[in-house]
Amino acid sequence: MWGFDYSQGSLISLALSILLNAALLLIILVRIDKVTSYRRFFYFYVLLDVVFSVAQYIAVPFFWSQKGLIVVVAVSKDSTNLFLMKVGLALWMLVFMLIAILVAASFVYRYAAASG
């Protein structure tokens, strides 16, 4: 539409993910003194986020939805390696669901911690 390619967006997303997650990891290492379960939670979240970005760069998923149907396809320019695209898309979907579960678990953890 504006000359922007999904593959370029995935590459930019991957670079930003690695940069920002490295900064987050540095903040976690410097600021949180005690090794707690919440610190481990952040380590896992950083790892999942980087894996998600790598899988997105490999597969370049594209969503299409209509009347309750959601279709996700890989539209990577590197269509010569179909196996890699399939693995990338499957990994992307798996990590997508794990991140959703992790966000829900963080709310449960915060509620449990706040209620004593």
mmCIF file of N, CA, C and O in Angstrom, residues 36-114:
data_model
loop_
_atom_site.group_PDB
_atom_site.id
_atom_site.type_symbol
_atom_site.label_atom_id
_atom_site.label_comp_id
_atom_site.label_asym_id
_atom_site.label_seq_id
_atom_site.Cartn_x
_atom_site.Cartn_y
_atom_site.Cartn_z
ATOM 1 N N THR A 36 13.877 -14.260 42.598
ATOM 2 C CA THR A 36 12.508 -14.616 42.971
ATOM 3 C C THR A 36 11.835 -15.301 41.796
ATOM 4 O O THR A 36 12.359 -15.340 40.693
ATOM 5 N N SER A 37 10.668 -15.821 42.051
ATOM 6 C CA SER A 37 9.907 -16.442 40.964
ATOM 7 C C SER A 37 9.486 -15.390 39.934
ATOM 8 O O SER A 37 9.358 -15.704 38.755
ATOM 9 N N TYR A 38 9.296 -14.153 40.384
ATOM 10 C CA TYR A 38 8.917 -13.103 39.444
ATOM 11 C C TYR A 38 10.070 -12.779 38.497
ATOM 12 O O TYR A 38 9.858 -12.476 37.332
ATOM 13 N N ARG A 39 11.296 -12.864 39.000
ATOM 14 C CA ARG A 39 12.463 -12.634 38.150
ATOM 15 C C ARG A 39 12.563 -13.742 37.105
ATOM 16 O O ARG A 39 12.849 -13.492 35.944
ATOM 17 N N ARG A 40 12.327 -14.960 37.522
ATOM 18 C CA ARG A 40 12.335 -16.084 36.575
ATOM 19 C C ARG A 40 11.220 -15.918 35.541
ATOM 20 O O ARG A 40 11.389 -16.263 34.371
ATOM 21 N N PHE A 41 10.102 -15.395 35.977
ATOM 22 C CA PHE A 41 8.996 -15.103 35.071
ATOM 23 C C PHE A 41 9.446 -14.132 33.974
ATOM 24 O O PHE A 41 9.160 -14.330 32.788
ATOM 25 N N PHE A 42 10.170 -13.090 34.354
ATOM 26 C CA PHE A 42 10.658 -12.127 33.369
ATOM 27 C C PHE A 42 11.684 -12.751 32.431
ATOM 28 O O PHE A 42 11.697 -12.455 31.239
ATOM 29 N N TYR A 43 12.566 -13.600 32.950
ATOM 30 C CA TYR A 43 13.526 -14.287 32.082
ATOM 31 C C TYR A 43 12.790 -15.102 31.022
ATOM 32 O O TYR A 43 13.146 -15.082 29.848
ATOM 33 N N PHE A 44 11.788 -15.845 31.446
ATOM 34 C CA PHE A 44 11.019 -16.674 30.534
ATOM 35 C C PHE A 44 10.285 -15.810 29.512
ATOM 36 O O PHE A 44 10.217 -16.145 28.327
ATOM 37 N N TYR A 45 9.749 -14.690 29.963
ATOM 38 C CA TYR A 45 9.028 -13.781 29.065
ATOM 39 C C TYR A 45 9.967 -13.193 28.011
ATOM 40 O O TYR A 45 9.613 -13.103 26.839
ATOM 41 N N VAL A 46 11.169 -12.808 28.419
ATOM 42 C CA VAL A 46 12.155 -12.269 27.470
ATOM 43 C C VAL A 46 12.526 -13.336 26.445
ATOM 44 O O VAL A 46 12.585 -13.069 25.243
ATOM 45 N N LEU A 47 12.756 -14.558 26.908
ATOM 46 C CA LEU A 47 13.087 -15.647 26.003
ATOM 47 C C LEU A 47 11.956 -15.903 25.001
ATOM 48 O O LEU A 47 12.196 -16.030 23.794
ATOM 49 N N LEU A 48 10.724 -15.967 25.505
ATOM 50 C CA LEU A 48 9.584 -16.190 24.610
ATOM 51 C C LEU A 48 9.431 -15.070 23.594
ATOM 52 O O LEU A 48 9.105 -15.314 22.435
ATOM 53 N N ASP A 49 9.665 -13.852 24.012
ATOM 54 C CA ASP A 49 9.515 -12.718 23.109
ATOM 55 C C ASP A 49 10.537 -12.766 21.977
ATOM 56 O O ASP A 49 10.202 -12.490 20.817
ATOM 57 N N VAL A 50 11.762 -13.129 22.278
ATOM 58 C CA VAL A 50 12.781 -13.227 21.231
ATOM 59 C C VAL A 50 12.465 -14.389 20.287
ATOM 60 O O VAL A 50 12.568 -14.250 19.060
ATOM 61 N N VAL A 51 12.047 -15.538 20.834
ATOM 62 C CA VAL A 51 11.677 -16.680 19.992
ATOM 63 C C VAL A 51 10.482 -16.311 19.110
ATOM 64 O O VAL A 51 10.429 -16.662 17.932
ATOM 65 N N PHE A 52 9.524 -15.577 19.660
ATOM 66 C CA PHE A 52 8.363 -15.122 18.896
ATOM 67 C C PHE A 52 8.795 -14.248 17.725
ATOM 68 O O PHE A 52 8.321 -14.409 16.600
ATOM 69 N N SER A 53 9.718 -13.338 17.972
ATOM 70 C CA SER A 53 10.180 -12.444 16.910
ATOM 71 C C SER A 53 10.958 -13.193 15.835
ATOM 72 O O SER A 53 10.829 -12.895 14.645
ATOM 73 N N VAL A 54 11.765 -14.171 16.237
ATOM 74 C CA VAL A 54 12.499 -14.977 15.257
ATOM 75 C C VAL A 54 11.522 -15.778 14.397
ATOM 76 O O VAL A 54 11.647 -15.831 13.171
ATOM 77 N N ALA A 55 10.520 -16.387 15.042
ATOM 78 C CA ALA A 55 9.516 -17.157 14.295
ATOM 79 C C ALA A 55 8.713 -16.248 13.372
ATOM 80 O O ALA A 55 8.374 -16.639 12.245
ATOM 81 N N GLN A 56 8.426 -15.039 13.820
ATOM 82 C CA GLN A 56 7.695 -14.099 12.970
ATOM 83 C C GLN A 56 8.547 -13.698 11.778
ATOM 84 O O GLN A 56 8.037 -13.554 10.662
ATOM 85 N N TYR A 57 9.836 -13.534 11.984
ATOM 86 C CA TYR A 57 10.724 -13.187 10.867
ATOM 87 C C TYR A 57 10.805 -14.330 9.860
ATOM 88 O O TYR A 57 10.840 -14.095 8.645
ATOM 89 N N ILE A 58 10.817 -15.565 10.336
ATOM 90 C CA ILE A 58 10.903 -16.718 9.442
ATOM 91 C C ILE A 58 9.611 -16.900 8.649
ATOM 92 O O ILE A 58 9.628 -17.085 7.435
ATOM 93 N N ALA A 59 8.474 -16.855 9.338
ATOM 94 C CA ALA A 59 7.198 -17.186 8.702
ATOM 95 C C ALA A 59 6.472 -15.982 8.117
ATOM 96 O O ALA A 59 5.760 -16.116 7.133
ATOM 97 N N VAL A 60 6.616 -14.810 8.695
ATOM 98 C CA VAL A 60 5.862 -13.609 8.342
ATOM 99 C C VAL A 60 4.367 -13.949 8.261
ATOM 100 O O VAL A 60 3.775 -14.009 7.185
ATOM 101 N N PRO A 61 3.735 -14.200 9.422
ATOM 102 C CA PRO A 61 2.321 -14.600 9.421
ATOM 103 C C PRO A 61 1.396 -13.461 8.984
ATOM 104 O O PRO A 61 1.645 -12.289 9.269
ATOM 105 N N PHE A 62 0.346 -13.845 8.293
ATOM 106 C CA PHE A 62 -0.662 -12.894 7.830
ATOM 107 C C PHE A 62 -2.030 -13.415 8.268
ATOM 108 O O PHE A 62 -2.357 -14.582 8.056
ATOM 109 N N PHE A 63 -2.815 -12.554 8.908
ATOM 110 C CA PHE A 63 -4.141 -12.938 9.399
ATOM 111 C C PHE A 63 -5.213 -12.520 8.406
ATOM 112 O O PHE A 63 -5.141 -11.452 7.803
ATOM 113 N N TRP A 64 -6.221 -13.355 8.305
ATOM 114 C CA TRP A 64 -7.421 -13.019 7.560
ATOM 115 C C TRP A 64 -8.596 -13.565 8.352
ATOM 116 O O TRP A 64 -8.594 -14.714 8.772
ATOM 117 N N SER A 65 -9.588 -12.731 8.597
ATOM 118 C CA SER A 65 -10.750 -13.194 9.367
ATOM 119 C C SER A 65 -12.034 -12.690 8.727
ATOM 120 O O SER A 65 -12.080 -11.603 8.152
ATOM 121 N N GLN A 66 -13.070 -13.519 8.846
ATOM 122 C CA GLN A 66 -14.382 -13.153 8.333
ATOM 123 C C GLN A 66 -15.413 -14.076 8.966
ATOM 124 O O GLN A 66 -15.260 -15.303 8.936
ATOM 125 N N LYS A 67 -16.429 -13.502 9.562
ATOM 126 C CA LYS A 67 -17.563 -14.240 10.118
ATOM 127 C C LYS A 67 -17.155 -15.389 11.040
ATOM 128 O O LYS A 67 -17.575 -16.521 10.874
ATOM 129 N N GLY A 68 -16.299 -15.086 11.993
ATOM 130 C CA GLY A 68 -15.918 -16.095 12.974
ATOM 131 C C GLY A 68 -14.809 -17.033 12.539
ATOM 132 O O GLY A 68 -14.431 -17.929 13.274
ATOM 133 N N LEU A 69 -14.274 -16.857 11.353
ATOM 134 C CA LEU A 69 -13.195 -17.701 10.858
ATOM 135 C C LEU A 69 -11.905 -16.899 10.854
ATOM 136 O O LEU A 69 -11.870 -15.768 10.370
ATOM 137 N N ILE A 70 -10.856 -17.479 11.416
ATOM 138 C CA ILE A 70 -9.549 -16.830 11.415
ATOM 139 C C ILE A 70 -8.574 -17.741 10.685
ATOM 140 O O ILE A 70 -8.425 -18.911 11.033
ATOM 141 N N VAL A 71 -7.912 -17.210 9.687
ATOM 142 C CA VAL A 71 -6.934 -17.962 8.917
ATOM 143 C C VAL A 71 -5.584 -17.261 9.078
ATOM 144 O O VAL A 71 -5.488 -16.050 8.928
ATOM 145 N N VAL A 72 -4.559 -18.038 9.392
ATOM 146 C CA VAL A 72 -3.203 -17.511 9.500
ATOM 147 C C VAL A 72 -2.344 -18.256 8.494
ATOM 148 O O VAL A 72 -2.291 -19.484 8.499
ATOM 149 N N VAL A 73 -1.691 -17.518 7.617
ATOM 150 C CA VAL A 73 -0.820 -18.120 6.611
ATOM 151 C C VAL A 73 0.553 -17.457 6.670
ATOM 152 O O VAL A 73 0.678 -16.314 7.101
ATOM 153 N N ALA A 74 1.561 -18.190 6.244
ATOM 154 C CA ALA A 74 2.912 -17.643 6.164
ATOM 155 C C ALA A 74 3.097 -17.012 4.791
ATOM 156 O O ALA A 74 2.823 -17.640 3.771
ATOM 157 N N VAL A 75 3.539 -15.761 4.767
ATOM 158 C CA VAL A 75 3.720 -15.045 3.495
ATOM 159 C C VAL A 75 5.165 -14.595 3.317
ATOM 160 O O VAL A 75 5.430 -13.582 2.699
ATOM 161 N N SER A 76 6.096 -15.370 3.829
ATOM 162 C CA SER A 76 7.507 -15.030 3.734
ATOM 163 C C SER A 76 7.964 -15.012 2.282
ATOM 164 O O SER A 76 7.487 -15.780 1.451
ATOM 165 N N LYS A 77 8.901 -14.134 1.983
ATOM 166 C CA LYS A 77 9.448 -14.071 0.622
ATOM 167 C C LYS A 77 10.329 -15.282 0.336
ATOM 168 O O LYS A 77 10.538 -15.639 -0.803
ATOM 169 N N ASP A 78 10.840 -15.897 1.395
ATOM 170 C CA ASP A 78 11.691 -17.076 1.235
ATOM 171 C C ASP A 78 10.819 -18.318 1.119
ATOM 172 O O ASP A 78 10.789 -19.173 1.986
ATOM 173 N N SER A 79 10.060 -18.392 0.049
ATOM 174 C CA SER A 79 9.142 -19.518 -0.128
ATOM 175 C C SER A 79 9.838 -20.751 -0.696
ATOM 176 O O SER A 79 9.205 -21.764 -0.923
ATOM 177 N N THR A 80 11.153 -20.664 -0.924
ATOM 178 C CA THR A 80 11.875 -21.822 -1.432
ATOM 179 C C THR A 80 12.011 -22.906 -0.372
ATOM 180 O O THR A 80 12.076 -24.080 -0.697
ATOM 181 N N ASN A 81 12.049 -22.519 0.889
ATOM 182 C CA ASN A 81 12.184 -23.479 1.974
ATOM 183 C C ASN A 81 10.831 -23.603 2.682
ATOM 184 O O ASN A 81 10.588 -22.971 3.702
ATOM 185 N N LEU A 82 9.960 -24.413 2.122
ATOM 186 C CA LEU A 82 8.605 -24.570 2.651
ATOM 187 C C LEU A 82 8.609 -25.180 4.044
ATOM 188 O O LEU A 82 7.807 -24.794 4.896
ATOM 189 N N PHE A 83 9.520 -26.120 4.305
ATOM 190 C CA PHE A 83 9.595 -26.747 5.615
ATOM 191 C C PHE A 83 9.915 -25.715 6.694
ATOM 192 O O PHE A 83 9.305 -25.704 7.758
ATOM 193 N N LEU A 84 10.866 -24.822 6.402
ATOM 194 C CA LEU A 84 11.234 -23.784 7.366
ATOM 195 C C LEU A 84 10.054 -22.850 7.636
ATOM 196 O O LEU A 84 9.825 -22.439 8.772
ATOM 197 N N MET A 85 9.289 -22.529 6.595
ATOM 198 C CA MET A 85 8.113 -21.679 6.783
ATOM 199 C C MET A 85 7.070 -22.369 7.656
ATOM 200 O O MET A 85 6.455 -21.741 8.512
ATOM 201 N N LYS A 86 6.865 -23.677 7.444
ATOM 202 C CA LYS A 86 5.892 -24.419 8.250
ATOM 203 C C LYS A 86 6.329 -24.482 9.710
ATOM 204 O O LYS A 86 5.523 -24.280 10.615
ATOM 205 N N VAL A 87 7.609 -24.757 9.926
ATOM 206 C CA VAL A 87 8.129 -24.812 11.295
ATOM 207 C C VAL A 87 8.043 -23.438 11.941
ATOM 208 O O VAL A 87 7.650 -23.306 13.107
ATOM 209 N N GLY A 88 8.392 -22.406 11.191
ATOM 210 C CA GLY A 88 8.316 -21.047 11.721
ATOM 211 C C GLY A 88 6.899 -20.655 12.094
ATOM 212 O O GLY A 88 6.664 -20.056 13.141
ATOM 213 N N LEU A 89 5.933 -21.006 11.256
ATOM 214 C CA LEU A 89 4.533 -20.675 11.545
ATOM 215 C C LEU A 89 4.017 -21.461 12.741
ATOM 216 O O LEU A 89 3.325 -20.908 13.601
ATOM 217 N N ALA A 90 4.371 -22.747 12.821
ATOM 218 C CA ALA A 90 3.943 -23.559 13.968
ATOM 219 C C ALA A 90 4.575 -23.038 15.258
ATOM 220 O O ALA A 90 3.904 -22.934 16.289
ATOM 221 N N LEU A 91 5.854 -22.682 15.202
ATOM 222 C CA LEU A 91 6.529 -22.126 16.378
ATOM 223 C C LEU A 91 5.916 -20.786 16.766
ATOM 224 O O LEU A 91 5.716 -20.500 17.946
ATOM 225 N N TRP A 92 5.593 -19.973 15.770
ATOM 226 C CA TRP A 92 4.980 -18.671 16.038
ATOM 227 C C TRP A 92 3.640 -18.839 16.747
ATOM 228 O O TRP A 92 3.350 -18.148 17.713
ATOM 229 N N MET A 93 2.811 -19.783 16.262
ATOM 230 C CA MET A 93 1.507 -20.020 16.893
ATOM 231 C C MET A 93 1.658 -20.552 18.310
ATOM 232 O O MET A 93 0.926 -20.144 19.219
ATOM 233 N N LEU A 94 2.617 -21.461 18.512
ATOM 234 C CA LEU A 94 2.862 -22.014 19.844
ATOM 235 C C LEU A 94 3.286 -20.925 20.825
ATOM 236 O O LEU A 94 2.734 -20.815 21.924
ATOM 237 N N VAL A 95 4.233 -20.106 20.420
ATOM 238 C CA VAL A 95 4.723 -19.049 21.303
ATOM 239 C C VAL A 95 3.645 -17.991 21.518
ATOM 240 O O VAL A 95 3.523 -17.433 22.612
ATOM 241 N N PHE A 96 2.831 -17.719 20.506
ATOM 242 C CA PHE A 96 1.712 -16.790 20.652
ATOM 243 C C PHE A 96 0.781 -17.240 21.774
ATOM 244 O O PHE A 96 0.388 -16.451 22.637
ATOM 245 N N MET A 97 0.453 -18.531 21.784
ATOM 246 C CA MET A 97 -0.425 -19.062 22.836
ATOM 247 C C MET A 97 0.278 -19.060 24.192
ATOM 248 O O MET A 97 -0.344 -18.759 25.220
ATOM 249 N N LEU A 98 1.562 -19.382 24.225
ATOM 250 C CA LEU A 98 2.305 -19.362 25.492
ATOM 251 C C LEU A 98 2.378 -17.956 26.077
ATOM 252 O O LEU A 98 2.278 -17.786 27.296
ATOM 253 N N ILE A 99 2.538 -16.960 25.228
ATOM 254 C CA ILE A 99 2.569 -15.580 25.721
ATOM 255 C C ILE A 99 1.210 -15.199 26.300
ATOM 256 O O ILE A 99 1.134 -14.548 27.349
ATOM 257 N N ALA A 100 0.130 -15.609 25.642
ATOM 258 C CA ALA A 100 -1.211 -15.321 26.177
ATOM 259 C C ALA A 100 -1.396 -15.990 27.541
ATOM 260 O O ALA A 100 -1.929 -15.374 28.480
ATOM 261 N N ILE A 101 -0.947 -17.225 27.672
ATOM 262 C CA ILE A 101 -1.039 -17.926 28.961
ATOM 263 C C ILE A 101 -0.158 -17.243 30.001
ATOM 264 O O ILE A 101 -0.552 -17.102 31.170
ATOM 265 N N LEU A 102 1.021 -16.816 29.599
ATOM 266 C CA LEU A 102 1.940 -16.161 30.526
ATOM 267 C C LEU A 102 1.386 -14.828 31.029
ATOM 268 O O LEU A 102 1.535 -14.498 32.212
ATOM 269 N N VAL A 103 0.741 -14.083 30.165
ATOM 270 C CA VAL A 103 0.117 -12.821 30.599
ATOM 271 C C VAL A 103 -0.998 -13.100 31.601
ATOM 272 O O VAL A 103 -1.108 -12.428 32.632
ATOM 273 N N ALA A 104 -1.814 -14.113 31.328
ATOM 274 C CA ALA A 104 -2.876 -14.485 32.277
ATOM 275 C C ALA A 104 -2.277 -14.943 33.602
ATOM 276 O O ALA A 104 -2.769 -14.576 34.675
ATOM 277 N N ALA A 105 -1.202 -15.719 33.545
ATOM 278 C CA ALA A 105 -0.556 -16.188 34.779
ATOM 279 C C ALA A 105 0.035 -15.028 35.572
ATOM 280 O O ALA A 105 0.042 -15.051 36.805
ATOM 281 N N SER A 106 0.511 -13.995 34.873
ATOM 282 C CA SER A 106 1.065 -12.848 35.593
ATOM 283 C C SER A 106 -0.017 -12.115 36.380
ATOM 284 O O SER A 106 0.234 -11.620 37.481
ATOM 285 N N PHE A 107 -1.234 -12.052 35.831
ATOM 286 C CA PHE A 107 -2.324 -11.433 36.575
ATOM 287 C C PHE A 107 -2.689 -12.252 37.805
ATOM 288 O O PHE A 107 -2.944 -11.702 38.877
ATOM 289 N N VAL A 108 -2.689 -13.566 37.668
ATOM 290 C CA VAL A 108 -2.968 -14.437 38.812
ATOM 291 C C VAL A 108 -1.878 -14.281 39.865
ATOM 292 O O VAL A 108 -2.158 -14.184 41.060
ATOM 293 N N TYR A 109 -0.619 -14.227 39.434
ATOM 294 C CA TYR A 109 0.493 -14.061 40.371
ATOM 295 C C TYR A 109 0.392 -12.733 41.109
ATOM 296 O O TYR A 109 0.576 -12.668 42.324
ATOM 297 N N ARG A 110 0.099 -11.671 40.393
ATOM 298 C CA ARG A 110 -0.018 -10.353 41.033
ATOM 299 C C ARG A 110 -1.200 -10.327 42.009
ATOM 300 O O ARG A 110 -1.117 -9.717 43.080
ATOM 301 N N TYR A 111 -2.296 -10.951 41.648
ATOM 302 C CA TYR A 111 -3.457 -11.004 42.540
ATOM 303 C C TYR A 111 -3.114 -11.787 43.811
ATOM 304 O O TYR A 111 -3.447 -11.361 44.918
ATOM 305 N N ALA A 112 -2.437 -12.910 43.632
ATOM 306 C CA ALA A 112 -2.051 -13.718 44.793
ATOM 307 C C ALA A 112 -1.061 -12.978 45.673
ATOM 308 O O ALA A 112 -1.138 -13.047 46.907
ATOM 309 N N ALA A 113 -0.139 -12.257 45.061
ATOM 310 C CA ALA A 113 0.841 -11.508 45.832
ATOM 311 C C ALA A 113 0.210 -10.325 46.559
ATOM 312 O O ALA A 113 0.576 -10.010 47.700
ATOM 313 N N ALA A 114 -0.753 -9.688 45.935
ATOM 314 C CA ALA A 114 -1.413 -8.541 46.559
ATOM 315 C C ALA A 114 -2.365 -8.945 47.674
ATOM 316 O O ALA A 114 -2.539 -8.217 48.644
#
